[in-house]
Coordinates of C-alpha atoms and ligand atoms in Angstrom, one line a residue:
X1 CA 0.0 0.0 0.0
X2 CA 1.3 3.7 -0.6
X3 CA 2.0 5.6 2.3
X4 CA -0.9 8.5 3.1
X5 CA 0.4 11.7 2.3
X6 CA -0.4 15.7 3.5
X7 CA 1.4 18.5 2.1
X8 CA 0.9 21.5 4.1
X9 CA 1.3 25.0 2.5
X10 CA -0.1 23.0 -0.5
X11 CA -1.2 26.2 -2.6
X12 CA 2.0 27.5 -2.0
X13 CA 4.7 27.4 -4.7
X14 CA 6.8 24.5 -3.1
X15 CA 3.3 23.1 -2.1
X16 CA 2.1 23.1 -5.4
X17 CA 5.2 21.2 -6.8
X18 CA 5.3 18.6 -4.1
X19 CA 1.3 18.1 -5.1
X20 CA 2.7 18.0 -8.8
X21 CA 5.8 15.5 -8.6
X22 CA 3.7 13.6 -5.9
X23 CA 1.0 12.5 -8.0
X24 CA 3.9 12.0 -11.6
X25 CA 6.1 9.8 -9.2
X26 CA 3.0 7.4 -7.9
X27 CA 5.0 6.5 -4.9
X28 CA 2.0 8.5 -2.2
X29 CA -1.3 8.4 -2.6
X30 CA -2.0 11.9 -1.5
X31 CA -4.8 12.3 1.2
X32 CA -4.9 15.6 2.2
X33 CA -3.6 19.4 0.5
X34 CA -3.9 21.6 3.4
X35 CA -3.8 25.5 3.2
X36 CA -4.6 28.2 5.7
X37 CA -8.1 28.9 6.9
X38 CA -8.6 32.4 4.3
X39 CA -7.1 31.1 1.4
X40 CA -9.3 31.8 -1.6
X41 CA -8.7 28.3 -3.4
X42 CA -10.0 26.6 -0.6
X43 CA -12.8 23.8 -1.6
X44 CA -11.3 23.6 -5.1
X45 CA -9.5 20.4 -6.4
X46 CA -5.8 20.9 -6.0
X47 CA -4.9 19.1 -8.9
X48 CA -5.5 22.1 -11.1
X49 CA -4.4 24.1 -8.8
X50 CA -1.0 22.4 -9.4
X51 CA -1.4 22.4 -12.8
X52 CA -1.9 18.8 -12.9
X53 CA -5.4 16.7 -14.1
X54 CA -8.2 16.9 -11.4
X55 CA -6.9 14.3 -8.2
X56 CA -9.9 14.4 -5.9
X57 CA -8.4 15.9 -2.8
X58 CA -9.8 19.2 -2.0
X59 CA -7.6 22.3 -0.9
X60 CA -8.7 22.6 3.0
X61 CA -7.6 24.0 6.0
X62 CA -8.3 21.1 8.0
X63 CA -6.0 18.0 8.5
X64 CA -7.5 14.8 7.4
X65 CA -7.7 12.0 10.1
X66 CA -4.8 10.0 9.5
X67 CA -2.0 9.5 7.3
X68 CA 1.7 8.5 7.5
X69 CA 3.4 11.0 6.4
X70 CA 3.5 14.7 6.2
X71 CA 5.3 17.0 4.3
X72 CA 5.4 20.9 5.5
X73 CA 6.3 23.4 3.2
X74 CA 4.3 26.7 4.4
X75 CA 5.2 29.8 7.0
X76 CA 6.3 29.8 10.5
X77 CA 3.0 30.8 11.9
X78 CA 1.8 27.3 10.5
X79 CA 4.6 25.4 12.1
X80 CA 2.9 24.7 15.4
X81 CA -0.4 23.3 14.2
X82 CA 1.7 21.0 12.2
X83 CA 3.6 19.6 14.7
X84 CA 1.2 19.4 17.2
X85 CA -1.1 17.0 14.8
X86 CA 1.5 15.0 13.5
X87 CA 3.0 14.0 17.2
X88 CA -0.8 13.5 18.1
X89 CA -1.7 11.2 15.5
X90 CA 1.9 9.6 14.6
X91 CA 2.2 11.2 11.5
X92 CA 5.8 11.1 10.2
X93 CA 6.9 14.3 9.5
X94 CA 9.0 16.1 6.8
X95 CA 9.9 19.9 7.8
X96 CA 11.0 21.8 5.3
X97 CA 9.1 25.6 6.1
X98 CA 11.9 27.9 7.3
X99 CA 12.5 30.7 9.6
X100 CA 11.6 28.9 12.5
X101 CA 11.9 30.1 16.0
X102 CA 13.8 28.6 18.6
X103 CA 10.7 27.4 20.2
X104 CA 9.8 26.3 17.5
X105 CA 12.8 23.5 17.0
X106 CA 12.6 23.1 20.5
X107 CA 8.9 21.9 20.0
X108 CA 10.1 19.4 17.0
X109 CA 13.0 18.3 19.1
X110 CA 10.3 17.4 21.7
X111 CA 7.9 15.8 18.9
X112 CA 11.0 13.3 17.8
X113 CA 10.9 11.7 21.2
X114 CA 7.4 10.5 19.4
X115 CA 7.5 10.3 16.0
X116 CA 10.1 10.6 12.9
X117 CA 11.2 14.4 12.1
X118 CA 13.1 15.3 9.2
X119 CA 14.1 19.0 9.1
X120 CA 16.1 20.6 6.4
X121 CA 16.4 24.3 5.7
X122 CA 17.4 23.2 2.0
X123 CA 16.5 19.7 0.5
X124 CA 18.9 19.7 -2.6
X125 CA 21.2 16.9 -3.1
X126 CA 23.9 19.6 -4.1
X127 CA 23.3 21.9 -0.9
X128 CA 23.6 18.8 1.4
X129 CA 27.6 18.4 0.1
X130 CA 28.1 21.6 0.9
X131 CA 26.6 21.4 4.0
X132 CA 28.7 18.4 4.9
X133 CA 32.2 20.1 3.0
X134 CA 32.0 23.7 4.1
X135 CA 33.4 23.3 7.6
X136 CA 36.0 21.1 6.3
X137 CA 37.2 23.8 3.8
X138 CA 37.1 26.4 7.0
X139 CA 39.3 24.4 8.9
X140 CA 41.8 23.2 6.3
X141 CA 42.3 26.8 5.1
X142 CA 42.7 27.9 9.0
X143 CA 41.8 31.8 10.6
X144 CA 43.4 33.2 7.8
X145 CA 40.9 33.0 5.4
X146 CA 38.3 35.6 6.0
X147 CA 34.6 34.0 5.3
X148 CA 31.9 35.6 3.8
X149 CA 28.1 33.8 2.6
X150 CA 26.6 35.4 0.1
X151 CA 22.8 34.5 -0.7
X152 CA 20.5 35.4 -3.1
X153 CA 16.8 34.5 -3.5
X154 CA 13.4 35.6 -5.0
X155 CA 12.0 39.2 -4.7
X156 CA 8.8 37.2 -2.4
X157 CA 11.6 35.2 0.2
X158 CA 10.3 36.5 3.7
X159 CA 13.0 35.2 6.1
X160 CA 16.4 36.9 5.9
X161 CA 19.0 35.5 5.8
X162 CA 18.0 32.1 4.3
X163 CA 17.7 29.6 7.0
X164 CA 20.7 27.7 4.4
X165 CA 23.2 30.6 4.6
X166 CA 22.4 30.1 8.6
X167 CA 22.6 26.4 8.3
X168 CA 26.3 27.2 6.2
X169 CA 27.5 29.3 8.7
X170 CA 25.9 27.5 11.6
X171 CA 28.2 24.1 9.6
X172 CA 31.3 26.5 9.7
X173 CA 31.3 27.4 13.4
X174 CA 30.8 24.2 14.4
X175 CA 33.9 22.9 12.8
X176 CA 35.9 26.0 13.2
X177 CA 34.9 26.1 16.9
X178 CA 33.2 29.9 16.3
X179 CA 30.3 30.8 18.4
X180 CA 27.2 30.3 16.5
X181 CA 25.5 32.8 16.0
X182 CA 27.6 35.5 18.2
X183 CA 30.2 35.7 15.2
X184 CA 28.0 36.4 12.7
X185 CA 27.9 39.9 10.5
X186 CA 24.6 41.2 8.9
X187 CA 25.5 43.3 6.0
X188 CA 28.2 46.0 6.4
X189 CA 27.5 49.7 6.4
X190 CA 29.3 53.3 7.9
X191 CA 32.7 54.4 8.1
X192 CA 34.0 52.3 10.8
X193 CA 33.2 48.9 8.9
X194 CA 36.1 47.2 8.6
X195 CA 36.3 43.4 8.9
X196 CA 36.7 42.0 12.5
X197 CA 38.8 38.6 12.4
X198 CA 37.0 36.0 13.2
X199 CA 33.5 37.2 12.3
X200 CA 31.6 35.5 9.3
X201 CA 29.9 37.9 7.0
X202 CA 26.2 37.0 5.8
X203 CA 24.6 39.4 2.8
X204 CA 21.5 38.7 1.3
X205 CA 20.6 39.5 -2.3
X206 CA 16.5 39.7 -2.8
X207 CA 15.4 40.2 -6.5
X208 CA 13.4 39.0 -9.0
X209 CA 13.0 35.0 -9.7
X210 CA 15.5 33.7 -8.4
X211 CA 15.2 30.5 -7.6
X212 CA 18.3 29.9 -4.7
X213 CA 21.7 31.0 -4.9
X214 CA 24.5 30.3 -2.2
X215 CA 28.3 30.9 -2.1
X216 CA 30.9 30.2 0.4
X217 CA 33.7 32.6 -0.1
X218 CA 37.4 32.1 1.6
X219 CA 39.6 34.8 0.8
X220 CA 43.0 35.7 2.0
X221 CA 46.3 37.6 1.0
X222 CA 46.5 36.2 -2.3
X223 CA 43.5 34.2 -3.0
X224 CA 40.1 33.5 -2.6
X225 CA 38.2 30.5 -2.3
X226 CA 34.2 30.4 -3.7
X227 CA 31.9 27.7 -3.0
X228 CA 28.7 28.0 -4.6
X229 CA 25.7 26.0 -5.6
X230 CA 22.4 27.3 -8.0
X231 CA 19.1 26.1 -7.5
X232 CA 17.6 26.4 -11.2
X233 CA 14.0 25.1 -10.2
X234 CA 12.2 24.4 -6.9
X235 CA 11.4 20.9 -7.8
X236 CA 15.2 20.7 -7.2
X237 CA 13.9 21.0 -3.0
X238 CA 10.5 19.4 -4.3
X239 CA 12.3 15.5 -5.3
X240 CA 14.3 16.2 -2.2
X241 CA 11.1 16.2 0.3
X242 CA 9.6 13.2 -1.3
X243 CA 12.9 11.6 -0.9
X244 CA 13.1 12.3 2.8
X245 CA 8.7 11.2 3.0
X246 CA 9.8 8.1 1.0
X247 CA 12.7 7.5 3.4
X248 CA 11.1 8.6 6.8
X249 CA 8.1 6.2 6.6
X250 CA 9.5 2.9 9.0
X251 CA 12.5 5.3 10.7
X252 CA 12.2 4.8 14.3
X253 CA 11.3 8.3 15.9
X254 CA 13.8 11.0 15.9
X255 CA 15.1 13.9 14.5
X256 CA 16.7 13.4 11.4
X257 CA 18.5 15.8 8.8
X258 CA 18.9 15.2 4.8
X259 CA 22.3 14.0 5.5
X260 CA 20.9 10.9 7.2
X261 CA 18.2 10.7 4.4
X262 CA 20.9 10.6 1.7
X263 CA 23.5 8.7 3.5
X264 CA 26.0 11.1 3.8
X265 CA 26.8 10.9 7.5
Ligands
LIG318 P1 4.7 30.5 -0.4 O1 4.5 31.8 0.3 O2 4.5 30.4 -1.9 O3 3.8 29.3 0.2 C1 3.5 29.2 1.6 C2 2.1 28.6 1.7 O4 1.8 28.4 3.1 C3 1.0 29.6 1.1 O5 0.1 28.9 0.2 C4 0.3 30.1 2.3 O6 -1.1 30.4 2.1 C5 0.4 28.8 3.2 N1 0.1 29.1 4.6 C6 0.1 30.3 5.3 N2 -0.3 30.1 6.6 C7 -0.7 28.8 6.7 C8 -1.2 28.0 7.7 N3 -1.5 28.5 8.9 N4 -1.5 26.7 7.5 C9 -1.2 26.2 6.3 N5 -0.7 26.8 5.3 C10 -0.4 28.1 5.5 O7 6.2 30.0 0.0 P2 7.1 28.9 -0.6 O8 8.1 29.6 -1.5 O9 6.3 27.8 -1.1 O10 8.0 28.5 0.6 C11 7.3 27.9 1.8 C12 8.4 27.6 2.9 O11 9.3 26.7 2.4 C13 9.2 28.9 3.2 O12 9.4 28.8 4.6 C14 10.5 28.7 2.4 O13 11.6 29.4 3.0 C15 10.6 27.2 2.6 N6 11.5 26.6 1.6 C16 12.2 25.5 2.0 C17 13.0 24.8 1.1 C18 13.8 23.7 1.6 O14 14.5 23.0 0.8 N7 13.7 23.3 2.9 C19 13.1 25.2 -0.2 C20 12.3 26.3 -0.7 C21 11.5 26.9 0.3

């Protein structure tokens, strides 16, 4: 039988791909499309919706009864109610909404002891090497090298920085043993800006369509170092989710990262 699957945030633009490559792949059998409780599409078929043929689930802001998995692709303010269902009715669940708050993933760290989490604040293949090389590279190059992430994202992103230029820099303190977040720089302005050692800049770029856009820049006294990776479409982070829902179902409760769904740990 194909696991029961909700995506959350469905008339969304991630949620609306997930619905999409959910139905093309036939590994789900998609049970519920849930939206919040003022959207204008809701009652309507989300197949359409998706751009896909009609699917028989309705857009709705309620959770259906059961199902085994969740995937959650919608705002922070949504995060809660998610949670709280999924740990109440065993629901696997695949986090990928971002700009959580600290309660917030201290509420899914206390919904693992229950049931199987994924979080990622990016669900690319590509990101996840970078996630699992960019400390590496800090270290190997040593304090020297003066680091710098440089983001850049859709004219419509609400959280700034992205939670993966946190989730880089958060990677590169832990291996370089900087405090994280205390030696992070948000842009750089005035006359008395220079460059303190130590400190990791983070600028973010907002325009347009872009799609995702990430570097990792090293530089010292005679070279620089750049890292980068370039989402081209969101069904890039799209495939990635239903990886993780395809891999979650059966885990054993916990809180799990896209490392552990693709093995790279
Ligand atoms: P979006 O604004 O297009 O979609 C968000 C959807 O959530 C909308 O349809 C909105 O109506 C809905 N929503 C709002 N309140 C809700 C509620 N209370 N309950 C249910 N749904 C609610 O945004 P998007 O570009 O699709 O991104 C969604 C989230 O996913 C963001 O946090 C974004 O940063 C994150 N994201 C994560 C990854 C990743 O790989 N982890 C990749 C891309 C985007």
């Amino acid at each position: 039988m194909k696991p029961a699957l909700i995506v959350n945030g469905a008339a969304g633009r991630m949620g609306k791909r997930i619905v999409a490559l959910a139905c093309e792949n036939g590994q789900f059998e998609v049970v519920g499309t849930t939206d919040y409780t003022e959207h204008p599409d809701l009652g309507k078929d989300v197949g359409p919706l998706a751009g896909i043929e009609p699917i028989g689930v309705k857009l709705s802001a309620d959770f259906p009864e059961s199902a085994a998995v969740m995937i959650d692709f919608s705002l922070p303010q949504a995060a809660d109610a998610s949670i709280d269902y999924c740990a109440k009715n065993g629901v696997a669940l695949v986090m990928g909404t971002t700009g959580l708050s600290d309660g917030q993933l201290a509420k899914l760290k206390d919904a693992s002891g229950k049931i199987a989490i994924v979080q990622a604040t990016n669900m690319s293949l590509g990101m996840n090497l970078l996630f699992a090389t960019v400390g590496t590279v800090a270290k190997a190059l040593g304090e020297n090298y003066d680091i710098e992430i440089v983001e850049a994202h859709h004219r419509f992103k609400k959280d700034a920085p992205s939670g993966t230029a946190l989730s880089l820099a958060e990677a590169v303190c832990e291996e370089t043993g900087r405090d994280y977040p205390g030696s992070l720089t948000h842009g750089r302005e005035g006359k008395e800006a220079t460059r303190q050692p130590g400190t990791i800049g983070m600028h973010a770029i907002r325009g347009g369509d872009i799609v995702g856009e990430h570097s990792v820049i090293y530089s010292t006294l005679g070279e620089t170092v750049t890292i980068s990776h370039s989402a081209h479409t969101r069904d890039t982070f799209a495939r990635g989710a239903l990886r993780a829902a395809e891999w979650i179902t059966g885990q054993e409760p916990g809180l799990y990262d896209m490392q552990d769904v693709l093995g790279l740990k």
